[in-house]
Amino acid sequence: MRIGLVGYGVGGHLFHLPYIQAAKEWEIVGVVTRNPARREVLAGEAPGVPAFDSMDDLIDAGVDAVTITTPPQTRRELVLHALERGVNVVADKPFAPNLAGAKELAEAAAAAGKVLCVFQNRRYDTDLITLQGVLASGDLGAPWRSRIVFDLDEPGGLEVGPEHGLLRDLGAHVVDQAIRLFGPVARVDGHLDWVDTPDGRVDVGFSLGLHHASGVFSDVSASKLCRRIAKEFTVYGAKGYYESHMSDRQTDQLTSGLRPATAPKGVWGVEEPDRWGTLVTADGAHQVPSAAGEYADFYRQFHAAVADGAQPPVLLPEVLHTIAVLDAARLSDAQGRSVVPEA
């Protein structure tokens, strides 16, 4: 099947094109970018893949699906137009600025009869997949509470404006991860770190207390302005605890020049042994070998959804719940109280 990429900034270059190329089920038809420098980069990364001036030009070339990874303020109109043109859509996050906006896009996909899938690539992070294996093994016992941290030293990567901020950005990932691990959230306590910029007030960090309906409590936090780089998972359970401090493995491999389509077998998405997580129980402390994460699995599952009617890799009801939790966190911060997410 044929797919096109709309946008070729950092997201298109590092988080989409390499994984579309690695998912052999897809043929990459073209990339929409008018930037001459990015067109040069594209020619080096995907020789023979044409650049287009507009999404309409790309769709006219014949595609079954498009991935939209343009700046957040442009995304709504592009998703709606792609659905109107009759193609399936992968939408980057932030998917929408609030729950009402997310529902509008979900309803448009249902009306068009097309698959609309949000690119929650962090479900395929090496550290998360490794932790899921620990929980599935039962060695930790029933989980009680967790801590998830995703700090980046990227002050220039902050999206500013009333509908942006870090909660909508990294928050969409770490909240989705917590829900993936422990189920829906029943109540939210939110704190946001705010700064004033020439473009307006923006949240640059957050710490959320997520009370899951399962009884698990998750402490979820992130920052882009604290000069700290950290990915952390800690889970306390009935039999002990598990802790990991793995790197952003796939991104590090990409920036070092590796590509998922050509990396040696058993290398891609596998963490170095000195960063493996540790499981501590009554039997002592044990390192847990790294699982292999690969964002290309998202595109393989998306292909199955489009081609065969299989379940998409990310369901829209899951996306709506995550955004409802983010809305609740913002309201909690503003009003200084616990908030129940909208159903």
Coordinates of C-alpha atoms in Angstrom, one line a residue:
M1 CA 0.0 0.0 0.0
R2 CA 1.0 3.6 -0.6
I3 CA 1.7 6.2 2.0
G4 CA 2.8 9.9 1.9
L5 CA 4.4 12.1 4.6
V6 CA 3.1 15.6 5.1
G7 CA 5.8 17.7 6.8
Y8 CA 9.6 17.1 7.1
G9 CA 10.8 18.8 10.2
V10 CA 12.3 17.0 13.1
G11 CA 9.2 14.8 13.4
G12 CA 9.1 13.8 9.8
H13 CA 12.8 13.3 9.5
L14 CA 13.6 11.4 12.7
F15 CA 10.3 9.9 13.9
H16 CA 8.4 9.0 10.7
L17 CA 10.3 8.5 7.5
P18 CA 12.9 6.0 8.9
Y19 CA 10.1 3.8 10.3
I20 CA 7.9 4.0 7.2
Q21 CA 11.0 2.8 5.3
A22 CA 11.5 0.0 7.8
A23 CA 7.9 -1.2 7.5
K24 CA 8.1 -3.0 4.1
E25 CA 4.3 -3.2 3.9
W26 CA 4.3 0.4 2.9
E27 CA 5.6 2.2 -0.3
I28 CA 6.6 5.8 0.5
V29 CA 5.1 7.8 -2.4
G30 CA 6.4 11.3 -1.5
V31 CA 7.0 13.9 1.2
V32 CA 5.4 17.4 1.4
T33 CA 8.0 20.0 2.1
R34 CA 8.7 23.3 0.3
N35 CA 11.9 24.0 2.3
P36 CA 15.0 23.7 0.0
A37 CA 17.3 22.5 2.8
R38 CA 14.9 19.8 3.9
R39 CA 14.4 18.7 0.3
E40 CA 18.2 18.1 0.2
V41 CA 18.0 16.1 3.4
L42 CA 15.2 14.1 1.9
A43 CA 17.2 13.3 -1.2
G44 CA 19.9 11.9 0.9
E45 CA 17.6 9.9 3.2
A46 CA 15.2 8.6 0.6
P47 CA 16.8 8.8 -2.9
G48 CA 14.1 8.8 -5.6
V49 CA 11.3 9.8 -3.3
P50 CA 9.8 13.0 -4.6
A51 CA 9.0 16.2 -2.6
F52 CA 5.6 17.8 -3.1
D53 CA 4.5 21.4 -2.6
S54 CA 1.1 20.5 -1.0
M55 CA -0.8 17.6 0.5
D56 CA -3.3 17.8 -2.4
D57 CA -0.5 17.3 -4.9
L58 CA 0.7 14.3 -2.8
I59 CA -2.8 12.8 -2.6
D60 CA -3.3 13.3 -6.4
A61 CA -0.2 11.2 -6.9
G62 CA -2.2 8.3 -5.4
V63 CA -1.9 7.3 -1.7
D64 CA -3.9 5.1 0.6
A65 CA -2.8 7.0 3.7
V66 CA -0.9 10.1 4.8
T67 CA 1.1 10.9 7.9
I68 CA 0.6 14.5 9.1
T69 CA 3.5 15.8 11.1
T70 CA 3.2 19.6 10.5
P71 CA 3.2 22.2 13.4
P72 CA 0.2 21.7 15.8
Q73 CA -1.7 24.8 14.7
T74 CA -2.0 23.5 11.2
R75 CA -2.9 19.9 12.0
R76 CA -6.7 20.1 12.4
E77 CA -7.4 21.5 9.0
L78 CA -5.0 19.0 7.3
V79 CA -6.5 16.0 9.0
L80 CA -10.0 17.1 8.1
H81 CA -9.0 17.7 4.5
A82 CA -7.2 14.4 4.1
L83 CA -10.3 12.6 5.4
E84 CA -12.5 14.6 3.0
R85 CA -10.1 13.5 0.2
G86 CA -10.8 9.8 1.2
V87 CA -7.4 8.8 2.6
N88 CA -6.5 7.2 5.9
V89 CA -4.5 9.3 8.4
V90 CA -1.8 9.1 10.9
A91 CA -1.8 12.3 13.0
D92 CA 1.1 13.4 15.1
K93 CA 0.5 14.6 18.6
P94 CA -0.6 16.9 20.1
F95 CA -3.6 15.4 18.4
A96 CA -5.9 18.3 19.4
P97 CA -5.7 21.2 21.9
N98 CA -8.6 19.8 24.0
L99 CA -11.2 17.1 24.2
A100 CA -13.8 18.9 22.0
G101 CA -11.2 19.3 19.2
A102 CA -10.3 15.6 19.5
K103 CA -13.9 14.5 19.3
E104 CA -14.4 16.6 16.2
L105 CA -11.6 14.7 14.4
A106 CA -12.8 11.3 15.6
E107 CA -16.3 12.0 14.4
A108 CA -14.9 13.2 11.0
A109 CA -13.0 9.9 10.6
A110 CA -16.1 7.9 11.5
A111 CA -18.2 9.8 8.9
A112 CA -15.5 9.3 6.3
G113 CA -15.2 5.6 7.1
K114 CA -11.4 5.9 7.3
V115 CA -8.8 4.9 9.8
L116 CA -7.5 7.9 11.9
C117 CA -4.6 6.9 14.2
V118 CA -2.6 9.1 16.5
F119 CA 1.2 8.5 16.5
Q120 CA 1.7 7.4 20.0
N121 CA 5.2 6.1 19.2
R122 CA 6.3 6.1 22.9
R123 CA 4.2 2.9 23.3
Y124 CA 7.1 1.3 21.4
D125 CA 9.9 2.7 23.6
T126 CA 12.4 0.1 24.8
D127 CA 12.0 0.9 28.5
L128 CA 8.2 0.7 28.4
I129 CA 8.2 -2.6 26.5
T130 CA 10.7 -4.0 29.0
L131 CA 8.5 -2.8 31.9
Q132 CA 5.4 -4.4 30.4
G133 CA 7.3 -7.7 30.3
V134 CA 8.2 -7.4 34.0
L135 CA 4.5 -6.7 34.9
A136 CA 3.3 -9.6 32.8
S137 CA 5.8 -12.0 34.4
G138 CA 4.2 -11.5 37.8
D139 CA 7.6 -11.2 39.5
L140 CA 6.8 -7.8 40.8
G141 CA 3.4 -8.8 42.2
A142 CA 0.3 -6.5 42.0
P143 CA 1.5 -3.0 41.2
W144 CA 0.7 -0.3 43.8
R145 CA 2.2 2.9 42.5
S146 CA 4.6 4.2 39.8
R147 CA 6.8 7.1 38.9
I148 CA 7.4 8.1 35.2
V149 CA 9.8 10.8 34.3
F150 CA 10.7 12.2 30.9
D151 CA 13.0 15.2 31.1
L152 CA 14.6 16.8 28.1
D153 CA 17.1 19.7 27.8
E154 CA 15.3 21.3 24.9
P155 CA 14.2 24.9 25.7
G156 CA 14.1 25.7 22.0
G157 CA 11.7 22.8 21.4
L158 CA 8.8 24.3 23.4
E159 CA 5.7 25.1 21.5
V160 CA 4.3 28.4 22.8
G161 CA 0.7 29.7 22.6
P162 CA -2.6 29.2 24.4
E163 CA -3.2 25.8 22.9
H164 CA 0.4 24.4 23.2
G165 CA 2.9 23.9 26.0
L166 CA 4.6 20.8 27.4
L167 CA 1.6 19.2 28.9
R168 CA 0.1 18.8 25.4
D169 CA 3.4 17.7 24.0
L170 CA 5.3 15.3 26.3
G171 CA 2.3 15.0 28.5
A172 CA 0.4 13.2 25.7
H173 CA 3.1 10.5 25.7
V174 CA 3.7 9.9 29.4
V175 CA 0.0 10.0 30.4
D176 CA -0.6 7.5 27.5
Q177 CA 2.1 5.3 28.9
A178 CA 0.7 5.4 32.4
I179 CA -2.8 4.5 31.1
R180 CA -1.2 1.7 28.9
L181 CA 0.4 0.2 32.0
F182 CA -2.3 0.7 34.7
G183 CA -5.6 1.5 33.0
P184 CA -8.0 4.4 32.9
V185 CA -7.6 7.4 35.2
A186 CA -10.3 8.2 37.6
R187 CA -8.9 11.4 39.2
V188 CA -6.1 13.9 38.5
D189 CA -4.0 16.2 40.6
G190 CA -2.0 18.5 38.4
H191 CA 0.8 21.0 38.8
L192 CA 2.3 22.9 35.9
D193 CA 5.5 25.0 35.7
W194 CA 4.7 28.3 33.9
V195 CA 7.0 30.9 32.3
D196 CA 6.2 34.1 30.5
T197 CA 7.6 34.4 26.9
P198 CA 7.3 37.1 24.2
D199 CA 4.6 34.8 22.6
G200 CA 2.6 34.4 25.8
R201 CA 2.5 32.3 29.0
V202 CA 3.5 28.7 28.5
D203 CA 3.8 25.6 30.6
V204 CA 7.4 24.2 30.5
G205 CA 7.1 21.3 32.9
F206 CA 4.5 19.4 34.9
S207 CA 4.0 16.9 37.7
L208 CA 0.7 14.9 37.6
G209 CA -0.8 12.6 40.2
L210 CA -2.9 10.1 38.3
H211 CA -5.3 8.0 40.4
H212 CA -6.1 5.0 38.2
A213 CA -9.4 3.2 38.5
S214 CA -7.4 0.0 39.0
G215 CA -6.1 1.4 42.3
V216 CA -2.6 2.2 41.1
F217 CA -1.2 5.7 41.7
S218 CA 1.1 7.2 39.0
D219 CA 3.4 10.2 39.6
V220 CA 4.1 11.4 36.0
S221 CA 6.4 14.4 35.2
A222 CA 8.4 16.0 32.5
S223 CA 10.3 19.2 31.7
K224 CA 12.2 20.7 28.8
L225 CA 13.6 23.7 30.7
C226 CA 15.4 22.1 33.7
R227 CA 18.7 21.3 32.0
R228 CA 18.2 17.6 32.8
I229 CA 17.9 14.6 30.5
A230 CA 16.3 11.6 32.1
K231 CA 13.9 8.7 31.3
E232 CA 12.8 6.9 34.4
F233 CA 10.3 4.2 35.3
T234 CA 9.9 3.1 38.9
V235 CA 7.1 0.7 39.9
Y236 CA 6.4 -0.5 43.4
G237 CA 4.5 -3.8 43.7
A238 CA 3.4 -6.3 46.3
K239 CA 6.7 -8.3 45.9
G240 CA 9.2 -5.5 45.5
Y241 CA 10.1 -2.8 43.0
Y242 CA 11.4 -2.3 39.5
E243 CA 13.5 0.7 38.4
S244 CA 15.0 1.7 35.0
H245 CA 17.0 4.7 33.7
M246 CA 17.2 3.7 30.1
S247 CA 18.1 6.2 27.3
D248 CA 15.9 7.4 24.5
R249 CA 17.4 4.5 22.7
Q250 CA 15.9 4.7 19.2
T251 CA 16.4 8.4 18.9
D252 CA 20.0 8.1 20.0
Q253 CA 20.6 5.4 17.4
L254 CA 19.0 7.5 14.7
T255 CA 21.2 10.6 15.6
S256 CA 24.3 8.4 15.6
G257 CA 23.5 7.4 11.9
L258 CA 21.8 4.0 12.4
R259 CA 18.5 3.3 10.6
P260 CA 16.0 0.6 11.6
A261 CA 15.8 -0.8 8.1
T262 CA 19.5 -1.5 7.9
A263 CA 20.7 -2.0 11.5
P264 CA 22.2 -5.4 12.3
K265 CA 19.8 -7.9 13.6
G266 CA 19.3 -7.7 17.4
V267 CA 20.7 -4.2 17.6
W268 CA 17.8 -1.8 16.9
G269 CA 16.0 -0.5 20.0
V270 CA 18.0 -2.7 22.4
E271 CA 19.5 -0.9 25.4
E272 CA 23.1 -1.3 26.5
P273 CA 23.5 -3.7 29.4
D274 CA 24.9 -1.0 31.8
R275 CA 21.5 0.8 31.5
W276 CA 19.2 -2.3 32.0
G277 CA 16.5 -2.0 34.6
T278 CA 16.7 -3.7 38.0
L279 CA 14.1 -5.8 39.7
V280 CA 14.4 -6.1 43.5
T281 CA 12.4 -8.7 45.4
A282 CA 12.9 -11.0 48.4
D283 CA 15.2 -13.0 46.2
G284 CA 17.5 -10.1 45.7
A285 CA 18.3 -7.6 42.9
H286 CA 18.3 -8.8 39.3
Q287 CA 19.0 -6.9 36.1
V288 CA 16.2 -7.3 33.6
P289 CA 17.5 -7.7 30.0
S290 CA 16.3 -5.0 27.5
A291 CA 13.5 -5.8 25.2
A292 CA 13.7 -4.5 21.6
G293 CA 11.6 -1.4 20.8
E294 CA 10.8 -0.3 17.3
Y295 CA 8.5 2.4 16.1
A296 CA 8.1 0.7 12.8
D297 CA 5.8 -1.8 14.6
F298 CA 3.3 1.1 14.7
Y299 CA 3.3 1.4 10.9
R300 CA 3.1 -2.4 10.5
Q301 CA 0.0 -2.5 12.7
F302 CA -1.5 0.6 10.9
H303 CA -1.1 -1.2 7.6
A304 CA -3.0 -4.2 9.0
A305 CA -5.8 -1.9 10.1
V306 CA -6.1 -0.2 6.7
A307 CA -5.5 -3.3 4.5
D308 CA -7.3 -6.0 6.6
G309 CA -9.6 -4.2 9.0
A310 CA -7.4 -5.2 12.0
Q311 CA -7.4 -3.2 15.2
P312 CA -5.4 0.0 14.8
P313 CA -2.3 0.4 17.0
V314 CA -3.9 3.3 18.8
L315 CA -7.7 3.4 19.3
L316 CA -9.5 6.8 19.2
P317 CA -11.3 6.1 22.6
E318 CA -7.9 5.7 24.2
V319 CA -6.8 9.0 22.6
L320 CA -9.9 10.8 23.8
H321 CA -9.3 9.5 27.4
T322 CA -5.7 10.7 27.4
I323 CA -6.8 14.2 26.2
A324 CA -9.5 14.2 28.8
V325 CA -6.8 13.5 31.5
L326 CA -4.7 16.4 30.1
D327 CA -7.7 18.7 30.2
A328 CA -8.3 17.7 33.8
A329 CA -4.7 18.3 34.7
R330 CA -4.8 21.8 33.4
L331 CA -8.0 22.5 35.3
S332 CA -6.6 21.0 38.4
D333 CA -3.5 23.3 38.2
A334 CA -5.7 26.3 37.6
Q335 CA -8.2 25.6 40.5
G336 CA -5.9 23.8 42.9
R337 CA -8.1 20.8 43.3
S338 CA -8.5 17.2 42.2
V339 CA -10.4 16.8 38.9
V340 CA -12.3 13.8 37.5
P341 CA -11.6 13.5 33.7
E342 CA -14.6 13.9 31.4
A343 CA -16.1 10.6 30.4

